mmCIF file of C-alpha atoms and ligand atoms in Angstrom:
data_model
loop_
_atom_site.group_PDB
_atom_site.id
_atom_site.type_symbol
_atom_site.label_atom_id
_atom_site.label_comp_id
_atom_site.label_asym_id
_atom_site.label_seq_id
_atom_site.Cartn_x
_atom_site.Cartn_y
_atom_site.Cartn_z
ATOM 1 C CA MET F 255 131.355 55.803 160.807
ATOM 2 C CA LYS F 256 132.973 52.400 161.308
ATOM 3 C CA ILE F 257 130.931 49.223 160.822
ATOM 4 C CA LEU F 258 131.918 45.653 161.670
ATOM 5 C CA GLY F 259 130.727 43.252 158.966
ATOM 6 C CA ILE F 260 130.319 39.496 159.519
ATOM 7 C CA GLU F 261 129.792 36.887 156.777
ATOM 8 C CA THR F 262 129.352 33.122 157.270
ATOM 9 C CA SER F 263 126.707 32.172 154.690
ATOM 10 C CA CYS F 264 128.710 29.446 152.944
ATOM 11 C CA ASP F 265 132.322 28.310 153.334
ATOM 12 C CA GLU F 266 134.185 31.495 154.241
ATOM 13 C CA THR F 267 134.314 32.781 157.815
ATOM 14 C CA ALA F 268 134.815 36.506 157.341
ATOM 15 C CA ALA F 269 134.887 39.724 159.382
ATOM 16 C CA ALA F 270 135.860 43.234 158.299
ATOM 17 C CA VAL F 271 135.845 46.829 159.487
ATOM 18 C CA VAL F 272 134.861 49.441 156.886
ATOM 19 C CA ASP F 273 134.798 53.213 157.373
ATOM 20 C CA ASP F 274 131.950 55.255 155.844
ATOM 21 C CA GLY F 275 130.916 52.343 153.639
ATOM 22 C CA ARG F 276 133.927 52.645 151.355
ATOM 23 C CA THR F 277 137.296 52.494 153.084
ATOM 24 C CA ILE F 278 138.431 49.012 154.096
ATOM 25 C CA LEU F 279 140.277 49.118 157.407
ATOM 26 C CA SER F 280 140.509 45.329 157.644
ATOM 27 C CA ASN F 281 139.132 42.392 155.663
ATOM 28 C CA VAL F 282 139.778 38.956 157.175
ATOM 29 C CA VAL F 283 138.636 35.822 155.319
ATOM 30 C CA ALA F 284 139.253 32.342 156.735
ATOM 31 C CA SER F 285 138.595 30.081 153.763
ATOM 32 C CA GLN F 286 137.486 26.470 154.163
ATOM 33 C CA ILE F 287 138.189 25.612 150.514
ATOM 34 C CA ASP F 288 140.995 23.182 151.344
ATOM 35 C CA ILE F 289 138.736 21.245 153.713
ATOM 36 C CA HIS F 290 135.798 20.981 151.272
ATOM 37 C CA ARG F 291 137.985 20.285 148.227
ATOM 38 C CA GLU F 292 138.416 16.730 149.465
ATOM 39 C CA TYR F 293 134.645 16.211 149.005
ATOM 40 C CA GLY F 294 134.356 18.087 145.694
ATOM 41 C CA GLY F 295 132.001 20.692 147.189
ATOM 42 C CA VAL F 296 130.788 22.313 150.399
ATOM 43 C CA VAL F 297 129.642 19.904 153.128
ATOM 44 C CA PRO F 298 127.162 21.938 155.227
ATOM 45 C CA GLU F 299 127.790 20.173 158.544
ATOM 46 C CA VAL F 300 131.551 20.544 158.206
ATOM 47 C CA ALA F 301 131.127 24.200 157.210
ATOM 48 C CA SER F 302 129.142 25.176 160.305
ATOM 49 C CA ARG F 303 131.608 23.445 162.632
ATOM 50 C CA GLN F 304 134.483 25.287 160.977
ATOM 51 C CA HIS F 305 132.650 28.609 161.316
ATOM 52 C CA MET F 306 132.250 27.961 165.051
ATOM 53 C CA LEU F 307 135.976 27.400 165.423
ATOM 54 C CA ALA F 308 136.959 30.398 163.337
ATOM 55 C CA ILE F 309 134.429 33.135 164.078
ATOM 56 C CA ILE F 310 135.880 34.600 167.303
ATOM 57 C CA PRO F 311 139.541 34.642 166.140
ATOM 58 C CA VAL F 312 138.450 36.118 162.781
ATOM 59 C CA MET F 313 136.467 38.933 164.482
ATOM 60 C CA ASP F 314 139.356 39.642 166.858
ATOM 61 C CA ARG F 315 141.759 39.861 163.948
ATOM 62 C CA ALA F 316 139.448 42.182 162.003
ATOM 63 C CA LEU F 317 139.400 44.606 164.928
ATOM 64 C CA SER F 318 143.119 44.431 165.634
ATOM 65 C CA GLU F 319 144.145 44.822 161.972
ATOM 66 C CA ALA F 320 141.819 47.835 161.701
ATOM 67 C CA GLN F 321 143.378 49.151 164.937
ATOM 68 C CA VAL F 322 139.965 49.851 166.441
ATOM 69 C CA GLY F 323 138.204 48.823 169.643
ATOM 70 C CA TRP F 324 134.526 47.971 170.176
ATOM 71 C CA GLN F 325 133.919 51.559 171.338
ATOM 72 C CA ASP F 326 134.947 52.859 167.892
ATOM 73 C CA LEU F 327 132.201 50.955 166.064
ATOM 74 C CA ALA F 328 128.820 52.433 165.083
ATOM 75 C CA ALA F 329 127.036 49.164 164.278
ATOM 76 C CA VAL F 330 127.406 45.438 163.559
ATOM 77 C CA ALA F 331 126.198 44.213 160.143
ATOM 78 C CA VAL F 332 125.770 40.507 159.452
ATOM 79 C CA THR F 333 124.585 38.304 156.583
ATOM 80 C CA LYS F 334 121.253 36.788 157.670
ATOM 81 C CA GLY F 335 120.542 34.912 154.390
ATOM 82 C CA PRO F 336 120.382 33.391 151.893
ATOM 83 C CA GLY F 337 122.829 30.575 152.561
ATOM 84 C CA LEU F 338 123.375 27.381 154.526
ATOM 85 C CA ALA F 339 121.253 27.385 157.703
ATOM 86 C CA GLY F 340 123.933 26.087 160.055
ATOM 87 C CA SER F 341 126.565 28.429 158.618
ATOM 88 C CA LEU F 342 124.367 31.527 158.743
ATOM 89 C CA LEU F 343 123.410 30.786 162.353
ATOM 90 C CA VAL F 344 127.025 31.050 163.513
ATOM 91 C CA GLY F 345 127.470 34.555 162.085
ATOM 92 C CA VAL F 346 124.037 35.766 163.140
ATOM 93 C CA ASN F 347 124.506 34.601 166.724
ATOM 94 C CA ALA F 348 128.037 35.984 166.955
ATOM 95 C CA ALA F 349 126.768 39.358 165.683
ATOM 96 C CA LYS F 350 123.846 39.376 168.086
ATOM 97 C CA GLY F 351 126.043 38.481 171.026
ATOM 98 C CA ILE F 352 128.624 41.165 170.275
ATOM 99 C CA ALA F 353 126.058 43.852 169.456
ATOM 100 C CA PHE F 354 124.097 43.117 172.655
ATOM 101 C CA ALA F 355 127.180 43.050 174.868
ATOM 102 C CA GLN F 356 128.605 46.254 173.397
ATOM 103 C CA GLY F 357 125.286 48.104 173.084
ATOM 104 C CA LEU F 358 125.637 48.447 169.312
ATOM 105 C CA PRO F 359 122.848 48.506 166.703
ATOM 106 C CA LEU F 360 122.393 45.309 164.680
ATOM 107 C CA VAL F 361 121.819 45.391 160.913
ATOM 108 C CA GLY F 362 120.854 42.194 159.038
ATOM 109 C CA ILE F 363 122.081 42.063 155.447
ATOM 110 C CA ASN F 364 120.955 39.989 152.498
ATOM 111 C CA HIS F 365 124.060 38.247 151.107
ATOM 112 C CA LEU F 366 123.175 39.491 147.605
ATOM 113 C CA GLU F 367 122.998 43.079 148.893
ATOM 114 C CA GLY F 368 126.467 42.457 150.224
ATOM 115 C CA HIS F 369 127.726 41.376 146.797
ATOM 116 C CA ILE F 370 126.141 44.475 145.213
ATOM 117 C CA TYR F 371 127.782 46.822 147.749
ATOM 118 C CA ALA F 372 131.242 45.441 146.991
ATOM 119 C CA ASN F 373 131.018 48.017 144.181
ATOM 120 C CA TRP F 374 131.076 50.839 146.742
ATOM 121 C CA LEU F 375 134.334 49.677 148.338
ATOM 122 C CA LEU F 376 137.453 51.585 147.358
ATOM 123 C CA ALA F 377 140.409 49.643 146.040
ATOM 124 C CA LEU F 378 143.620 50.596 147.820
ATOM 125 C CA GLY F 379 144.725 54.099 146.795
ATOM 126 C CA SER F 380 141.706 54.641 144.511
ATOM 127 C CA ALA F 381 139.495 57.737 144.694
ATOM 128 C CA GLN F 382 136.751 56.379 142.465
ATOM 129 C CA PRO F 383 133.392 58.213 142.792
ATOM 130 C CA GLU F 384 130.397 56.326 144.217
ATOM 131 C CA PRO F 385 128.376 54.221 141.751
ATOM 132 C CA ALA F 386 125.494 56.191 140.194
ATOM 133 C CA PHE F 387 121.775 55.277 140.158
ATOM 134 C CA PRO F 388 119.914 53.902 138.297
ATOM 135 C CA LEU F 389 122.406 51.049 138.374
ATOM 136 C CA LEU F 390 122.013 47.626 136.790
ATOM 137 C CA CYS F 391 123.809 44.918 138.742
ATOM 138 C CA LEU F 392 124.566 41.438 137.429
ATOM 139 C CA ILE F 393 124.979 39.190 140.472
ATOM 140 C CA VAL F 394 126.599 35.906 139.480
ATOM 141 C CA SER F 395 127.583 33.592 142.296
ATOM 142 C CA GLY F 396 127.453 29.935 143.280
ATOM 143 C CA GLY F 397 123.773 30.228 144.147
ATOM 144 C CA HIS F 398 122.461 33.107 142.020
ATOM 145 C CA SER F 399 122.409 34.698 138.589
ATOM 146 C CA ASP F 400 120.302 37.810 139.049
ATOM 147 C CA LEU F 401 119.868 41.015 137.086
ATOM 148 C CA VAL F 402 118.894 43.655 139.626
ATOM 149 C CA LEU F 403 117.925 47.269 138.974
ATOM 150 C CA LEU F 404 118.898 49.636 141.819
ATOM 151 C CA THR F 405 117.181 53.013 141.925
ATOM 152 C CA GLY F 406 118.612 54.044 145.308
ATOM 153 C CA HIS F 407 120.150 52.560 148.451
ATOM 154 C CA GLY F 408 118.143 49.468 149.389
ATOM 155 C CA ARG F 409 115.748 49.997 146.448
ATOM 156 C CA TYR F 410 115.889 46.957 144.177
ATOM 157 C CA ARG F 411 113.895 45.468 141.349
ATOM 158 C CA LEU F 412 114.657 41.927 140.243
ATOM 159 C CA LEU F 413 114.569 42.037 136.435
ATOM 160 C CA GLY F 414 115.733 38.485 135.759
ATOM 161 C CA ARG F 415 117.209 35.395 137.359
ATOM 162 C CA SER F 416 118.321 31.915 136.435
ATOM 163 C CA ILE F 417 115.446 29.515 135.966
ATOM 164 C CA ASP F 418 117.749 26.528 136.629
ATOM 165 C CA ASP F 419 121.469 26.417 137.511
ATOM 166 C CA ALA F 420 123.210 29.531 138.806
ATOM 167 C CA ALA F 421 126.198 30.687 136.722
ATOM 168 C CA GLY F 422 128.727 29.659 139.392
ATOM 169 C CA GLU F 423 126.985 26.321 139.823
ATOM 170 C CA ALA F 424 127.381 25.699 136.069
ATOM 171 C CA PHE F 425 131.113 26.547 136.302
ATOM 172 C CA ASP F 426 131.493 24.195 139.276
ATOM 173 C CA LYS F 427 129.588 21.324 137.636
ATOM 174 C CA VAL F 428 131.445 21.642 134.327
ATOM 175 C CA ALA F 429 134.784 21.738 136.154
ATOM 176 C CA ARG F 430 133.773 18.502 137.815
ATOM 177 C CA ILE F 431 132.852 16.928 134.467
ATOM 178 C CA LEU F 432 136.263 17.950 133.117
ATOM 179 C CA GLY F 433 138.050 16.687 136.230
ATOM 180 C CA LEU F 434 139.286 20.176 137.112
ATOM 181 C CA GLY F 435 138.426 20.165 140.798
ATOM 182 C CA TYR F 436 136.805 22.612 143.198
ATOM 183 C CA PRO F 437 136.035 25.500 143.098
ATOM 184 C CA GLY F 438 135.324 25.249 139.399
ATOM 185 C CA GLY F 439 135.298 28.872 138.235
ATOM 186 C CA PRO F 440 138.992 29.674 138.696
ATOM 187 C CA ALA F 441 139.935 26.178 137.424
ATOM 188 C CA ILE F 442 137.926 26.638 134.201
ATOM 189 C CA GLN F 443 139.398 30.098 133.669
ATOM 190 C CA GLN F 444 142.884 28.641 134.037
ATOM 191 C CA ALA F 445 142.234 25.619 131.794
ATOM 192 C CA ALA F 446 140.600 27.813 129.129
ATOM 193 C CA ARG F 447 143.842 29.758 128.635
ATOM 194 C CA GLY F 448 145.258 27.072 126.392
ATOM 195 C CA GLY F 449 141.990 26.261 124.576
ATOM 196 C CA ARG F 450 140.069 27.416 121.505
ATOM 197 C CA PRO F 451 136.801 29.179 122.440
ATOM 198 C CA ASN F 452 135.167 28.182 119.144
ATOM 199 C CA ALA F 453 136.222 24.511 119.215
ATOM 200 C CA TYR F 454 132.746 23.425 120.390
ATOM 201 C CA HIS F 455 129.553 25.279 119.656
ATOM 202 C CA LEU F 456 127.596 24.925 122.883
ATOM 203 C CA PRO F 457 123.935 26.010 123.057
ATOM 204 C CA ARG F 458 123.105 29.524 124.272
ATOM 205 C CA ALA F 459 119.674 29.861 125.922
ATOM 206 C CA TRP F 460 118.633 33.415 125.044
ATOM 207 C CA LEU F 461 115.094 33.234 126.513
ATOM 208 C CA ARG F 462 114.124 36.157 124.275
ATOM 209 C CA GLY F 463 111.644 38.632 125.710
ATOM 210 C CA SER F 464 112.768 37.989 129.278
ATOM 211 C CA HIS F 465 115.805 38.902 131.342
ATOM 212 C CA ASP F 466 115.983 35.387 132.825
ATOM 213 C CA PHE F 467 118.902 33.013 132.320
ATOM 214 C CA SER F 468 119.160 29.265 131.828
ATOM 215 C CA PHE F 469 122.477 27.431 132.073
ATOM 216 C CA SER F 470 121.570 23.781 132.475
ATOM 217 C CA GLY F 471 121.579 23.212 128.685
ATOM 218 C CA ILE F 472 125.183 24.392 128.314
ATOM 219 C CA LYS F 473 126.240 22.167 131.190
ATOM 220 C CA THR F 474 124.501 19.130 129.723
ATOM 221 C CA ALA F 475 126.045 19.792 126.291
ATOM 222 C CA VAL F 476 129.500 19.792 127.903
ATOM 223 C CA LEU F 477 128.688 16.511 129.641
ATOM 224 C CA HIS F 478 127.649 14.976 126.320
ATOM 225 C CA ALA F 479 130.701 16.324 124.533
ATOM 226 C CA ALA F 480 132.997 15.020 127.275
ATOM 227 C CA THR F 481 131.434 11.575 127.465
ATOM 228 C CA GLY F 482 130.931 11.170 123.718
ATOM 229 C CA ASP F 483 127.147 10.826 123.807
ATOM 230 C CA ARG F 484 125.398 10.793 120.449
ATOM 231 C CA GLY F 485 124.755 14.203 118.949
ATOM 232 C CA SER F 486 127.719 15.804 120.691
ATOM 233 C CA GLU F 487 130.002 18.241 118.944
ATOM 234 C CA ARG F 488 132.757 15.757 119.543
ATOM 235 C CA ALA F 489 130.934 13.200 117.439
ATOM 236 C CA ARG F 490 130.122 15.816 114.808
ATOM 237 C CA GLU F 491 133.770 16.712 114.533
ATOM 238 C CA GLY F 492 134.507 13.077 113.811
ATOM 239 C CA ARG F 493 136.908 12.644 116.677
ATOM 240 C CA PRO F 494 137.305 9.190 118.201
ATOM 241 C CA ALA F 495 134.678 8.216 120.758
ATOM 242 C CA PRO F 496 135.999 7.783 124.286
ATOM 243 C CA ASP F 497 135.873 4.583 126.247
ATOM 244 C CA GLU F 498 132.482 2.803 126.039
ATOM 245 C CA ARG F 499 132.187 2.933 129.799
ATOM 246 C CA ALA F 500 131.996 6.733 129.623
ATOM 247 C CA ARG F 501 128.703 6.703 127.712
ATOM 248 C CA GLY F 502 125.593 7.661 129.685
ATOM 249 C CA MET F 503 127.728 8.365 132.695
ATOM 250 C CA LYS F 504 126.349 10.272 135.666
ATOM 251 C CA LEU F 505 127.713 13.747 136.379
ATOM 252 C CA SER F 506 129.465 12.505 139.507
ATOM 253 C CA GLU F 507 131.323 9.836 137.577
ATOM 254 C CA ALA F 508 132.242 11.971 134.613
ATOM 255 C CA GLY F 509 135.506 13.318 136.012
ATOM 256 C CA ARG F 510 137.169 10.010 135.214
ATOM 257 C CA VAL F 511 136.900 10.510 131.449
ATOM 258 C CA ALA F 512 138.347 13.994 131.583
ATOM 259 C CA ARG F 513 141.831 12.788 130.684
ATOM 260 C CA GLU F 514 140.544 11.511 127.342
ATOM 261 C CA VAL F 515 138.877 14.721 126.169
ATOM 262 C CA PRO F 516 140.368 18.038 125.042
ATOM 263 C CA VAL F 517 139.804 19.761 128.379
ATOM 264 C CA ALA F 518 141.268 23.123 127.361
ATOM 265 C CA ASP F 519 139.032 23.404 124.273
ATOM 266 C CA LEU F 520 135.915 22.407 126.196
ATOM 267 C CA ALA F 521 136.734 24.783 129.084
ATOM 268 C CA ALA F 522 137.351 27.657 126.640
ATOM 269 C CA SER F 523 134.167 26.911 124.642
ATOM 270 C CA PHE F 524 132.098 26.678 127.841
ATOM 271 C CA GLN F 525 133.514 29.903 129.246
ATOM 272 C CA GLU F 526 132.872 31.628 125.911
ATOM 273 C CA ALA F 527 129.209 30.516 125.849
ATOM 274 C CA MET F 528 128.606 31.563 129.470
ATOM 275 C CA VAL F 529 130.223 34.966 129.005
ATOM 276 C CA GLU F 530 128.397 35.633 125.739
ATOM 277 C CA VAL F 531 124.991 35.030 127.327
ATOM 278 C CA LEU F 532 125.769 36.976 130.518
ATOM 279 C CA VAL F 533 127.126 39.977 128.607
ATOM 280 C CA GLU F 534 124.436 40.138 125.931
ATOM 281 C CA LYS F 535 121.541 39.797 128.366
ATOM 282 C CA THR F 536 123.055 42.435 130.676
ATOM 283 C CA ARG F 537 123.598 44.790 127.734
ATOM 284 C CA ALA F 538 119.961 44.367 126.606
ATOM 285 C CA ALA F 539 118.576 44.982 130.121
ATOM 286 C CA ALA F 540 120.784 48.067 130.547
ATOM 287 C CA GLU F 541 119.516 49.469 127.264
ATOM 288 C CA GLN F 542 115.879 48.702 127.998
ATOM 289 C CA HIS F 543 115.967 50.313 131.430
ATOM 290 C CA GLY F 544 118.151 53.296 130.518
ATOM 291 C CA VAL F 545 120.562 52.839 133.426
ATOM 292 C CA ALA F 546 123.517 55.114 134.171
ATOM 293 C CA GLN F 547 126.007 52.342 134.933
ATOM 294 C CA VAL F 548 126.396 48.580 135.041
ATOM 295 C CA ALA F 549 127.999 46.746 137.979
ATOM 296 C CA LEU F 550 129.191 43.165 138.343
ATOM 297 C CA ALA F 551 129.034 41.239 141.603
ATOM 298 C CA GLY F 552 129.495 37.738 143.040
ATOM 299 C CA GLY F 553 132.208 35.114 142.623
ATOM 300 C CA VAL F 554 131.775 34.640 138.860
ATOM 301 C CA ALA F 555 132.395 38.397 138.430
ATOM 302 C CA ALA F 556 136.031 37.541 139.230
ATOM 303 C CA ASN F 557 136.191 35.913 135.775
ATOM 304 C CA SER F 558 138.567 37.950 133.640
ATOM 305 C CA LEU F 559 136.883 37.204 130.284
ATOM 306 C CA LEU F 560 133.506 38.286 131.699
ATOM 307 C CA ARG F 561 134.992 41.549 133.018
ATOM 308 C CA GLN F 562 136.787 42.280 129.757
ATOM 309 C CA ARG F 563 133.822 41.490 127.464
ATOM 310 C CA MET F 564 131.352 43.418 129.601
ATOM 311 C CA ARG F 565 133.579 46.477 129.333
ATOM 312 C CA GLU F 566 133.960 46.029 125.570
ATOM 313 C CA ARG F 567 130.301 45.396 124.735
ATOM 314 C CA VAL F 568 128.333 47.601 127.140
ATOM 315 C CA PRO F 569 128.456 51.257 126.076
ATOM 316 C CA LEU F 570 128.236 52.527 129.670
ATOM 317 C CA PRO F 571 130.631 52.674 132.630
ATOM 318 C CA VAL F 572 131.056 49.077 133.882
ATOM 319 C CA LEU F 573 132.079 48.620 137.513
ATOM 320 C CA CYS F 574 133.855 45.453 138.649
ATOM 321 C CA PRO F 575 135.082 45.022 142.218
ATOM 322 C CA PRO F 576 138.625 43.602 142.450
ATOM 323 C CA PRO F 577 138.443 39.773 142.209
ATOM 324 C CA ASP F 578 138.967 39.201 145.961
ATOM 325 C CA LEU F 579 135.977 41.449 146.717
ATOM 326 C CA CYS F 580 133.783 39.592 144.186
ATOM 327 C CA THR F 581 134.028 36.312 146.108
ATOM 328 C CA ASP F 582 132.554 36.067 149.603
ATOM 329 C CA ASN F 583 133.982 38.525 152.132
ATOM 330 C CA ALA F 584 132.741 40.670 155.014
ATOM 331 C CA ALA F 585 133.885 44.091 153.756
ATOM 332 C CA MET F 586 130.964 43.988 151.307
ATOM 333 C CA VAL F 587 128.598 43.222 154.212
ATOM 334 C CA ALA F 588 129.982 46.158 156.213
ATOM 335 C CA ALA F 589 129.602 48.459 153.176
ATOM 336 C CA ALA F 590 125.964 47.407 152.706
ATOM 337 C CA GLY F 591 125.527 47.788 156.475
ATOM 338 C CA TYR F 592 126.698 51.410 156.369
ATOM 339 C CA TYR F 593 124.343 52.541 153.593
ATOM 340 C CA LEU F 594 121.343 50.581 154.874
ATOM 341 C CA TYR F 595 121.913 51.632 158.507
ATOM 342 C CA ARG F 596 121.952 55.244 157.319
ATOM 343 C CA ALA F 597 118.727 54.533 155.397
ATOM 344 C CA GLY F 598 117.148 53.412 158.698
ATOM 345 C CA ARG F 599 117.515 49.652 158.678
ATOM 346 C CA ARG F 600 117.731 48.036 162.148
ATOM 347 C CA ASP F 601 117.152 44.503 163.385
ATOM 348 C CA GLY F 602 116.018 43.363 166.808
ATOM 349 C CA TRP F 603 117.436 40.653 169.081
ATOM 350 C CA ASP F 604 114.882 38.286 167.563
ATOM 351 C CA MET F 605 116.636 38.476 164.165
ATOM 352 C CA ASP F 606 116.980 35.001 162.700
ATOM 353 C CA ALA F 607 118.989 33.371 159.932
ATOM 354 C CA ILE F 608 116.806 32.966 156.810
ATOM 355 C CA PRO F 609 118.359 30.361 154.449
ATOM 356 C CA SER F 610 115.984 31.179 151.568
ATOM 357 C CA LEU F 611 115.940 34.961 152.016
ATOM 358 C CA ARG F 612 115.139 36.863 148.810
ATOM 359 C CA LEU F 613 116.098 40.324 147.701
ATOM 360 C CA THR F 614 112.844 42.122 148.403
ATOM 361 C CA SER F 615 111.546 44.452 145.774
ATOM 362 C CA THR F 616 110.967 47.910 147.160
ATOM 363 C CA GLU F 617 109.424 49.435 144.074
HETATM 364 O O1 KG4 B 63 130.024 34.735 145.554
HETATM 365 P P1 KG4 B 63 130.721 33.465 145.821
HETATM 366 O O2 KG4 B 63 132.109 33.529 146.393
HETATM 367 O O3 KG4 B 63 129.896 32.556 146.765
HETATM 368 C C1 KG4 B 63 128.505 32.469 146.667
HETATM 369 O O4 KG4 B 63 127.794 33.379 147.168
HETATM 370 O O5 KG4 B 63 128.072 31.477 146.015
HETATM 371 O O6 KG4 B 63 130.736 32.670 144.430
HETATM 372 C C2 KG4 B 63 131.330 31.424 144.310
HETATM 373 C C3 KG4 B 63 131.223 30.989 142.858
HETATM 374 C C4 KG4 B 63 131.705 29.562 142.640
HETATM 375 O O7 KG4 B 63 130.741 28.888 141.866
HETATM 376 C C5 KG4 B 63 133.010 29.737 141.874
HETATM 377 O O8 KG4 B 63 133.291 28.663 141.004
HETATM 378 C C6 KG4 B 63 132.740 31.019 141.107
HETATM 379 O O9 KG4 B 63 132.039 31.820 142.022
HETATM 380 N N1 KG4 B 63 133.982 31.697 140.671
HETATM 381 C C7 KG4 B 63 134.303 31.905 139.368
HETATM 382 C C8 KG4 B 63 135.607 32.498 139.372
HETATM 383 N N2 KG4 B 63 135.998 32.658 140.668
HETATM 384 C C9 KG4 B 63 134.979 32.160 141.449
HETATM 385 N N3 KG4 B 63 133.650 31.609 138.239
HETATM 386 C C10 KG4 B 63 134.259 31.914 137.070
HETATM 387 N N4 KG4 B 63 135.485 32.467 136.981
HETATM 388 C C11 KG4 B 63 136.191 32.779 138.088
HETATM 389 N N5 KG4 B 63 137.394 33.320 137.989
HETATM 390 ZN ZN1 ZN B 64 128.436 35.000 147.705
#
């Protein structure tokens, strides 16, 4: 059963054809990163205009690379939220138009469901069995840090979430403080290679007794360390204070001081603190809920230290999609579409984009 997936929730225009929820026949992603890099982040108005230009060619390419025609498809699955309103609307309307014209069923997908179902996709040449329930999924993206318990297809329970910044947001903001550019996650990972992970002891917010996360404290500690504010590790280590002008600087201005601080050490110490919290809290939730497996999802799951540590510290099978399936793509949307369509999910022609859509608890 072949499903066309469409994803336009943020800054990637993507379409893919997936067979039986697992085999990728095509996976086309038109990235807007180069356009938004100039502004240091995603500009919503620019993103939706780009989606409008790209959506039809991207869908055409997905079909031609998969060597299928409209008549070969069983359904169209599309991300309906959460995400940027103007961006989501482009995908939702394209999906509705195509599904209506071709007489195909329409399946609306929560973007986070999409990230979760990236774990069902088969890497090229792999014959990996399907993930097993109950499954604990750590979704870490630019907008979310969620611990979700899955007891079956489409059956979720949100165990914990970030009470402030999402994990990816923290990576992006810290990269900006360190003058490493956009997107921040891959830049931090790269910069951390030459740094000492224990050079700075940044605060870990454990929020004991809950599965929630908090990352704004780590981010602020990096800002203080980078700008030489009082109480920073930098000061404690007795290293010279940076330029006076850097003190009390706003986040947006902080990139300018990055040349004066040990960027590699700060990047490595930040990455270490983030990974330690993500891994330990996931391990504790997995133990408490007696799950069969743990899965990673979302852009931050592309982080190699996170993948490695999770596998070392969690005494259960740990699934990680290949890095290019962790970041936004439409194959994950088509995979979710297959399993949820089979479970009976359908949407009508009145389906709308829902920017603040949540993963609804079904238990
Ligand atoms: O899932 P995603 O592509 O888009 C959203 O749904 O938000 O996630 C994007 C986020 C960005 O914050 C980016 O910096 C982060 O994922 N990211 C990483 C890495 N690759 C992407 N964070 C840490 N390490 C990486 N290698
Ligand atoms: Zn995403």
